[in-house]
Amino acid sequence: MSDAPPNRRMILNAFTMNCVSHIQQGMWTRKDSRQTEFNSLEPWLELARIAEEGCLDTIFLADVIGLYDNYQGGADTSFRQAMQVPVNDPMLLIPAMASTTRHLGFAFTSSVLQAHPFTFARQLSTLDHLTEGRVAWNVVTSYLPNAGNNLGFEGLPSHEERYSRAEEYLEVIYKLLEGSWADDAVVDDRERRVYVEPDRVREINHRGTYFDVAGPHLSSPSPQRTPVLFQAGMSERGRTFAAQHAECIFVVGSSRSGATLAQDLHERALLQGRSNKDIKLIGGVAPIVGGTESEAFNKQAEYEESLSVEAGLAHISGNLGVDLGDIDPDQPLESFQTERVQGFIKNLLDSAPSDTRTMGDLIKSNLAGAWLTGSVEQVADELERRFRSGLDGFNLTYTVTPGTFVDFVDGVVPILQKKGLVQREYAPGTLRKKLFGQDRLPSNHPAAAVRF
Ligand SMILES: Cc1cc2nc3c(=O)[nH]c(=O)nc-3n(C[C@H](O)[C@H](O)[C@H](O)COP(=O)(O)O)c2cc1C
């Protein structure tokens, strides 16, 4: 346990997905959740306003580019239960939400399998310009075989190959965003009729294993250049990758396993020449709050009724790459091996209390999605405890949307503000400036090595 240094503050992200049902499967059937309205812009604009009212750091959008199609041998359950399908593009929501807010950040997920890095780099720059530097990219390597089949890989490339691709993908992105245009390339000189100084722009001529990209980048330098980088890899390779590249890293598991993981990530970052202050560790929490503790637990009991264990099974089947269609709920977790989400089972095993070691218990606790239930004061106190034991912030997972976020912003945020743990108002500038005090990636980051 270490006390927070005075300038450290808790980061809060509203965690969601451009689909009906993200994590807490089954809740979409409730009347008090707007999940089925995801195809319209209005609920997203409402959510952005709520998040900014609560001074949250970002809206964080998850994404997949394939079906969870291995439960009971297919995707029928996923379709019936709207389990991450239908799912729309997260990136396209951002300019609209940015236009209704001034400070809120927007983190979105994009897999290194899904778009060519040249095309993707231009999308990143465009978003960074339009939002005045408020975007973050959650770098993922995908885990659903259908994603690989959708993108011409004939199944999912191996775990090792996905991370090798990720390494090269980032190298290309850095070269385009950081190395192709000099900071002073755009002169916008009407008298001389020169908008861009041609000798301040250069090709990247990248030739690699997976990509050949000549360049130059087509967008001019945006406020952050490279957006803030999020990552959630848990495997050996995933953690090394995160420690090398990521600025915000998700840490899953109990406080003990979380602390071990945090230490591990910090050690790996040190080996890469980065320091603790370059990396924020973000945990996950699904707050269920009430005016009193009993009010909150009544709410939880009501929510429990709406959960769908079947959709939960389909979700976890996809995560593990194992069809849980005829699983014996008493089967111990240790009997599962998978290479797709290698860290997933291990983390759950590490974090589960002794009575949640069977698959049945795992599914229940997974569906509950890290529920933290209590009065507004209790939830604030527990978040403070986790923050002081090393986490830098939290992804807030919704049970109902926007209700969960409204309850949190109205009830818990003011208490956290009184405690001096979260911001009362936004600092000016880009998302990276708000989180790390500077617009650009620091000089000890691999992106800095390829700067113009
Ligand atoms: C909080 C959190 C959010 C994640 N969001 C996504 C996502 O939106 N899309 C995705 O494909 N993977 C997502 N993942 C999965 C990770 O990117 C990664 O594939 C997984 O943690 C396994 O990592 P590993 O391959 O290094 O074991 C998420 C993981 C966590 C913990």
XYZ file of C-alpha atoms and ligand atoms in Angstrom:
483
model
C 0.000 0.000 0.000
C 1.352 3.382 -0.901
C -0.279 6.737 -0.480
C -1.020 8.548 -3.687
C 1.428 11.310 -4.501
C -0.358 14.672 -4.412
C -0.555 15.096 -8.181
C -1.914 11.635 -8.872
C -5.610 11.493 -9.648
C -8.065 8.724 -10.405
C -8.859 8.167 -14.083
C -12.440 7.208 -14.936
C -13.697 5.848 -18.249
C -17.268 4.993 -19.233
C -16.845 1.545 -20.790
C -19.290 0.666 -23.545
C -19.632 -0.791 -27.025
C -21.534 0.156 -30.174
C -23.898 -2.799 -29.840
C -26.892 -4.033 -27.859
C -25.173 -6.220 -25.269
C -21.571 -5.726 -24.229
C -20.629 -7.520 -20.985
C -23.609 -7.927 -18.680
C -25.587 -10.151 -20.991
C -29.360 -10.094 -20.829
C -29.774 -6.602 -19.388
C -30.927 -5.209 -22.743
C -34.360 -6.732 -22.137
C -35.024 -4.225 -19.353
C -37.152 -1.147 -19.862
C -34.698 1.090 -17.992
C -31.785 0.540 -20.402
C -31.304 2.222 -23.773
C -29.119 -0.546 -25.186
C -31.393 -1.392 -28.117
C -31.203 2.242 -29.306
C -27.520 1.872 -30.192
C -28.189 2.438 -33.919
C -29.276 6.021 -33.195
C -27.037 8.913 -32.435
C -29.120 10.448 -29.655
C -28.297 7.956 -26.849
C -24.600 8.366 -27.618
C -24.839 12.131 -27.449
C -26.700 11.805 -24.159
C -23.990 9.506 -22.800
C -21.242 11.903 -23.876
C -22.950 14.763 -22.056
C -23.401 12.670 -18.896
C -19.741 11.610 -18.978
C -18.545 15.185 -19.422
C -20.836 16.438 -16.680
C -19.130 13.920 -14.388
C -15.659 15.015 -15.574
C -14.932 11.447 -16.674
C -11.761 11.062 -18.705
C -13.085 9.104 -21.644
C -15.866 7.131 -23.159
C -14.145 3.876 -23.948
C -15.563 1.847 -26.837
C -14.814 -1.848 -27.108
C -15.148 -3.671 -30.418
C -14.961 -7.047 -32.128
C -14.841 -7.796 -35.835
C -16.329 -11.249 -35.757
C -19.023 -13.381 -34.193
C -18.892 -15.383 -31.018
C -19.821 -18.485 -32.978
C -18.522 -21.472 -31.081
C -21.186 -21.899 -28.385
C -23.193 -25.048 -29.097
C -21.343 -25.141 -32.383
C -22.649 -21.853 -33.779
C -23.746 -18.256 -33.381
C -27.487 -18.789 -32.815
C -27.307 -17.862 -29.133
C -25.238 -14.784 -29.920
C -27.834 -13.576 -32.426
C -30.823 -14.346 -30.218
C -29.272 -12.711 -27.198
C -27.712 -9.810 -29.137
C -24.406 -10.908 -27.649
C -22.011 -8.386 -29.263
C -23.952 -8.729 -32.509
C -25.238 -6.615 -34.196
C -22.194 -4.425 -33.593
C -21.380 -1.143 -35.334
C -18.113 0.650 -35.902
C -17.018 2.510 -32.742
C -14.841 5.074 -34.499
C -17.698 6.609 -36.430
C -19.457 7.711 -33.238
C -16.577 9.886 -32.139
C -16.938 13.075 -34.202
C -20.605 13.332 -33.235
C -19.896 12.855 -29.540
C -16.969 15.264 -29.779
C -19.207 17.941 -31.233
C -21.438 17.895 -28.164
C -18.552 18.003 -25.649
C -15.421 20.090 -25.140
C -13.075 18.030 -23.003
C -14.188 14.419 -22.846
C -11.777 11.916 -24.404
C -12.775 9.053 -26.709
C -10.943 5.753 -26.640
C -11.903 3.236 -29.287
C -10.807 -0.266 -30.099
C -9.329 -1.319 -33.412
C -7.628 -4.621 -34.157
C -4.297 -4.787 -35.947
C -5.924 -7.359 -38.226
C -8.745 -5.181 -39.395
C -7.504 -2.212 -41.412
C -4.326 -1.609 -43.350
C -2.049 0.584 -41.199
C -1.775 3.222 -43.924
C -5.549 3.655 -44.067
C -5.889 3.422 -40.308
C -3.192 6.034 -39.686
C -5.153 8.518 -41.767
C -8.307 7.760 -39.791
C -6.387 8.334 -36.556
C -5.064 11.675 -37.757
C -8.477 12.758 -38.981
C -10.080 11.929 -35.642
C -7.292 13.610 -33.714
C -7.759 16.780 -35.768
C -11.557 16.794 -35.499
C -11.515 16.220 -31.735
C -8.615 18.617 -31.109
C -6.547 15.781 -29.721
C -9.080 13.900 -27.647
C -8.691 10.373 -29.062
C -7.149 7.211 -27.748
C -6.699 3.892 -29.554
C -7.129 0.581 -27.766
C -4.726 -1.698 -29.645
C -6.064 -5.256 -29.810
C -4.946 -8.376 -31.640
C -8.386 -10.120 -31.852
C -9.328 -13.486 -30.430
C -12.360 -14.600 -32.457
C -11.613 -16.993 -35.344
C -14.535 -15.524 -37.292
C -12.662 -12.190 -37.261
C -9.729 -13.882 -38.990
C -12.072 -15.470 -41.524
C -13.758 -12.146 -42.209
C -10.437 -10.515 -43.002
C -8.904 -13.134 -45.253
C -6.636 -14.854 -42.744
C -8.348 -18.256 -43.011
C -8.931 -18.491 -39.295
C -7.141 -16.578 -36.622
C -3.377 -16.190 -37.058
C -1.498 -17.716 -34.122
C -1.120 -15.723 -30.917
C 2.591 -15.171 -31.671
C 1.887 -14.022 -35.215
C -0.828 -11.635 -34.072
C 1.595 -9.933 -31.720
C 4.330 -9.883 -34.385
C 1.850 -8.185 -36.694
C 0.962 -5.790 -33.900
C 4.640 -4.834 -33.481
C 5.026 -4.055 -37.159
C 1.630 -2.383 -37.362
C 2.645 0.071 -34.657
C 6.006 0.650 -36.312
C 4.215 1.702 -39.511
C 1.747 3.860 -37.594
C 4.585 5.629 -35.731
C 6.511 6.225 -38.936
C 3.445 7.758 -40.572
C 2.169 9.809 -37.639
C 5.473 10.875 -36.100
C 8.056 10.557 -38.837
C 6.522 11.606 -42.111
C 5.688 15.263 -41.588
C 7.854 17.764 -39.741
C 6.087 19.820 -37.089
C 6.512 22.910 -39.259
C 5.540 21.295 -42.590
C 2.267 23.226 -42.833
C 3.058 26.897 -43.335
C -0.300 28.068 -44.724
C 1.411 31.009 -46.423
C -1.106 32.646 -48.720
C 1.255 35.292 -50.001
C 3.804 32.792 -51.238
C 0.971 30.388 -52.185
C 2.561 27.623 -50.144
C 0.399 25.537 -47.865
C 2.885 22.713 -47.216
C 6.676 22.958 -47.513
C 7.456 19.885 -49.637
C 10.911 19.373 -48.140
C 9.343 19.089 -44.674
C 7.396 15.965 -45.700
C 9.030 12.637 -46.404
C 8.215 9.109 -47.452
C 8.560 6.363 -44.897
C 9.516 3.545 -47.322
C 8.665 0.861 -44.844
C 9.368 -2.681 -46.050
C 8.507 -5.367 -43.561
C 7.226 -8.877 -43.070
C 3.564 -7.938 -43.235
C 3.403 -4.463 -44.719
C 5.099 -2.408 -47.407
C 4.226 1.260 -47.129
C 5.860 4.018 -49.142
C 4.180 7.099 -47.703
C 4.250 9.930 -47.098
C 1.351 10.081 -44.661
C -1.558 11.968 -46.195
C -2.766 13.924 -43.166
C -0.949 16.871 -41.689
C 0.339 16.619 -38.092
C -2.507 16.425 -35.582
C -2.412 17.674 -31.978
C -1.271 14.422 -30.376
C 0.230 12.820 -33.525
C -0.093 9.296 -32.148
C -3.302 9.085 -30.115
C -3.106 7.962 -26.487
C -2.407 4.211 -26.593
C -4.496 1.764 -24.560
C -3.837 -1.962 -24.403
C -5.169 -4.983 -22.542
C -2.923 -7.924 -23.352
C -2.493 -10.286 -20.438
C -0.250 -13.038 -21.857
C 3.532 -12.966 -21.580
C 3.796 -11.470 -25.059
C 0.840 -9.159 -24.415
C 2.410 -7.713 -21.278
C 5.752 -7.122 -22.956
C 3.926 -5.393 -25.799
C 1.915 -3.276 -23.368
C 4.981 -2.321 -21.349
C 6.738 -1.209 -24.513
C 3.936 0.725 -26.178
C 0.854 1.337 -24.055
C 0.121 4.385 -21.929
C -3.030 3.037 -20.287
C -3.033 -0.671 -19.527
C -5.969 -2.714 -18.272
C -5.326 -4.793 -15.243
C -7.874 -7.473 -14.519
C -8.167 -9.605 -11.420
C -8.392 -9.222 -7.663
C -6.383 -6.605 -5.821
C -3.662 -9.163 -5.024
C -3.261 -10.488 -8.554
C -3.725 -6.925 -9.797
C -0.837 -5.728 -7.613
C 1.413 -8.543 -8.890
C 0.480 -7.715 -12.452
C 1.064 -4.019 -11.859
C 4.539 -4.735 -10.516
C 5.246 -7.035 -13.431
C 4.172 -4.383 -15.946
C 6.240 -1.702 -14.237
C 9.318 -3.945 -14.274
C 8.820 -4.707 -17.948
C 8.379 -0.997 -18.698
C 11.632 -0.202 -16.872
C 13.439 -2.733 -19.054
C 12.126 -0.823 -22.075
C 13.501 2.443 -20.735
C 10.080 3.682 -19.680
C 9.033 4.653 -16.176
C 6.013 4.207 -13.906
C 4.820 7.685 -14.671
C 4.555 6.869 -18.380
C 1.983 4.162 -17.712
C -1.442 4.247 -16.077
C -2.972 1.017 -14.820
C -6.713 0.816 -15.241
C -8.928 -1.685 -13.451
C -12.499 -2.585 -14.211
C -15.528 -2.072 -12.004
C -19.298 -2.280 -12.438
C -20.754 0.010 -9.787
C -24.261 -0.567 -8.485
C -24.986 2.288 -6.134
C -27.890 3.340 -3.986
C -28.623 6.041 -1.442
C -28.176 3.314 1.170
C -26.482 -0.068 1.134
C -29.784 -1.935 1.231
C -31.163 0.138 -1.623
C -28.115 -0.834 -3.679
C -28.438 -4.533 -2.883
C -32.134 -4.451 -3.729
C -31.168 -3.000 -7.072
C -28.566 -5.711 -7.567
C -31.115 -8.444 -6.789
C -33.440 -6.959 -9.359
C -30.647 -6.772 -11.949
C -29.683 -10.380 -11.272
C -33.101 -11.437 -12.503
C -32.353 -9.947 -15.916
C -28.979 -11.588 -16.493
C -28.780 -14.297 -19.141
C -26.509 -17.177 -18.172
C -26.889 -18.663 -21.659
C -25.563 -15.494 -23.313
C -22.840 -15.405 -20.670
C -21.820 -18.921 -21.674
C -21.729 -17.918 -25.336
C -19.566 -14.904 -24.430
C -17.086 -16.874 -22.381
C -16.998 -19.667 -24.979
C -15.812 -17.119 -27.518
C -13.258 -15.653 -25.122
C -11.786 -19.025 -24.281
C -12.096 -20.596 -27.704
C -13.852 -23.499 -26.021
C -17.486 -24.467 -26.637
C -19.123 -24.447 -23.218
C -22.361 -25.686 -24.793
C -22.487 -28.831 -22.740
C -20.257 -27.853 -19.924
C -20.600 -29.335 -16.509
C -20.780 -26.278 -14.276
C -18.843 -28.193 -11.618
C -15.844 -28.688 -13.884
C -12.727 -27.043 -12.426
C -11.180 -24.214 -14.422
C -7.756 -25.826 -14.325
C -8.947 -28.397 -16.844
C -9.141 -25.747 -19.571
C -6.238 -24.886 -21.837
C -6.382 -22.370 -24.638
C -3.957 -20.311 -26.607
C -6.457 -17.698 -27.755
C -6.878 -15.652 -24.628
C -4.023 -17.177 -22.737
C -4.074 -14.802 -19.825
C -7.823 -14.951 -19.368
C -8.207 -18.228 -17.478
C -5.020 -17.667 -15.562
C -6.200 -14.264 -14.404
C -9.571 -15.534 -13.392
C -7.991 -18.397 -11.503
C -5.628 -16.005 -9.754
C -8.392 -13.622 -8.844
C -11.234 -15.950 -7.948
C -11.915 -16.566 -4.276
C -11.749 -20.257 -3.322
C -15.452 -20.800 -3.911
C -15.354 -19.606 -7.528
C -13.054 -22.160 -9.061
C -15.579 -24.090 -11.063
C -16.893 -23.085 -14.443
C -20.352 -22.475 -12.979
C -19.033 -19.983 -10.447
C -16.858 -18.386 -13.081
C -19.832 -17.767 -15.360
C -21.841 -16.178 -12.584
C -19.038 -13.895 -11.497
C -18.281 -13.042 -15.116
C -21.840 -12.058 -15.851
C -21.903 -9.853 -12.810
C -18.927 -8.132 -14.444
C -17.072 -7.049 -11.314
C -20.124 -5.633 -9.595
C -19.273 -3.273 -6.792
C -22.476 -2.766 -4.853
C -23.060 -0.370 -1.991
C -24.083 3.075 -0.892
C -22.453 5.945 -2.756
C -20.039 6.389 0.168
C -19.135 2.691 0.278
C -18.439 2.565 -3.442
C -16.340 5.735 -3.262
C -14.376 4.324 -0.290
C -13.688 1.049 -2.064
C -12.521 2.823 -5.220
C -10.247 4.941 -3.051
C -8.814 1.802 -1.453
C -8.083 0.251 -4.858
C -6.609 3.511 -6.095
C -4.295 3.780 -3.106
C -3.172 0.205 -3.537
C -1.782 1.025 -6.972
C -4.461 1.304 -9.649
C -4.570 4.625 -11.494
C -8.181 4.403 -12.511
C -11.187 2.410 -13.590
C -13.251 1.421 -16.566
C -16.844 1.739 -15.399
C -18.895 -1.096 -16.843
C -22.597 -0.463 -17.142
C -25.391 -2.716 -15.946
C -28.011 -0.464 -17.519
C -27.167 2.473 -19.756
C -27.106 5.337 -19.217
C -28.522 4.588 -15.715
C -25.332 3.120 -14.279
C -23.345 6.155 -15.441
C -25.970 8.625 -14.222
C -26.009 6.998 -10.767
C -22.223 7.078 -10.632
C -21.856 10.656 -11.834
C -24.605 11.962 -9.541
C -23.750 9.900 -6.462
C -20.135 8.745 -6.413
C -18.243 11.408 -8.367
C -19.091 14.261 -5.926
C -17.726 12.158 -3.042
C -14.560 11.301 -4.952
C -14.228 15.000 -5.764
C -14.558 15.925 -2.089
C -11.863 13.394 -1.288
C -9.673 15.151 -3.864
C -9.296 11.930 -5.853
C -10.892 12.929 -9.152
C -10.923 16.140 -11.119
C -13.591 18.800 -10.468
C -12.932 20.350 -13.829
C -10.954 19.376 -16.866
C -7.422 20.587 -17.455
C -7.081 22.310 -20.828
C -5.563 20.629 -23.850
C -5.375 17.244 -25.484
C -6.262 13.965 -23.838
C -2.577 13.114 -23.384
C -1.978 16.513 -21.834
C -4.827 15.887 -19.402
C -3.514 12.434 -18.488
C 0.263 12.865 -18.734
C 0.911 16.595 -18.905
C 2.135 16.719 -22.507
C 0.602 16.540 -25.981
C 3.119 14.186 -27.534
C 4.492 10.799 -26.610
C 7.595 11.228 -24.418
C 11.128 10.842 -25.764
C 11.578 7.423 -24.125
C 8.676 5.952 -26.115
C 9.503 3.864 -29.226
C 7.458 6.285 -31.367
C 9.937 9.058 -30.584
C 12.747 7.150 -32.301
C 11.176 7.641 -35.752
C 10.275 11.335 -35.415
C 10.973 13.619 -38.357
C -10.778 -4.222 -20.196
C -10.504 -5.009 -21.428
C -11.051 -4.589 -22.635
C -10.841 -5.310 -23.802
N -11.436 -4.891 -24.939
C -11.288 -5.633 -26.055
C -11.970 -5.266 -27.219
O -12.720 -4.308 -27.237
N -11.781 -6.001 -28.332
C -10.948 -7.093 -28.354
O -10.808 -7.701 -29.411
N -10.288 -7.463 -27.239
C -10.463 -6.778 -26.102
N -9.848 -7.186 -24.964
C -8.985 -8.371 -25.021
C -7.540 -7.997 -25.068
O -7.254 -7.120 -26.115
C -6.669 -9.228 -25.223
O -6.977 -9.890 -26.427
C -6.891 -10.169 -24.111
O -6.701 -9.491 -22.889
C -5.923 -11.322 -24.195
O -4.615 -10.861 -24.193
P -3.459 -11.815 -24.593
O -3.704 -12.220 -25.983
O -2.197 -11.060 -24.423
O -3.593 -12.959 -23.628
C -10.052 -6.489 -23.782
C -9.492 -6.911 -22.567
C -9.723 -6.205 -21.399
C -9.126 -6.703 -20.129
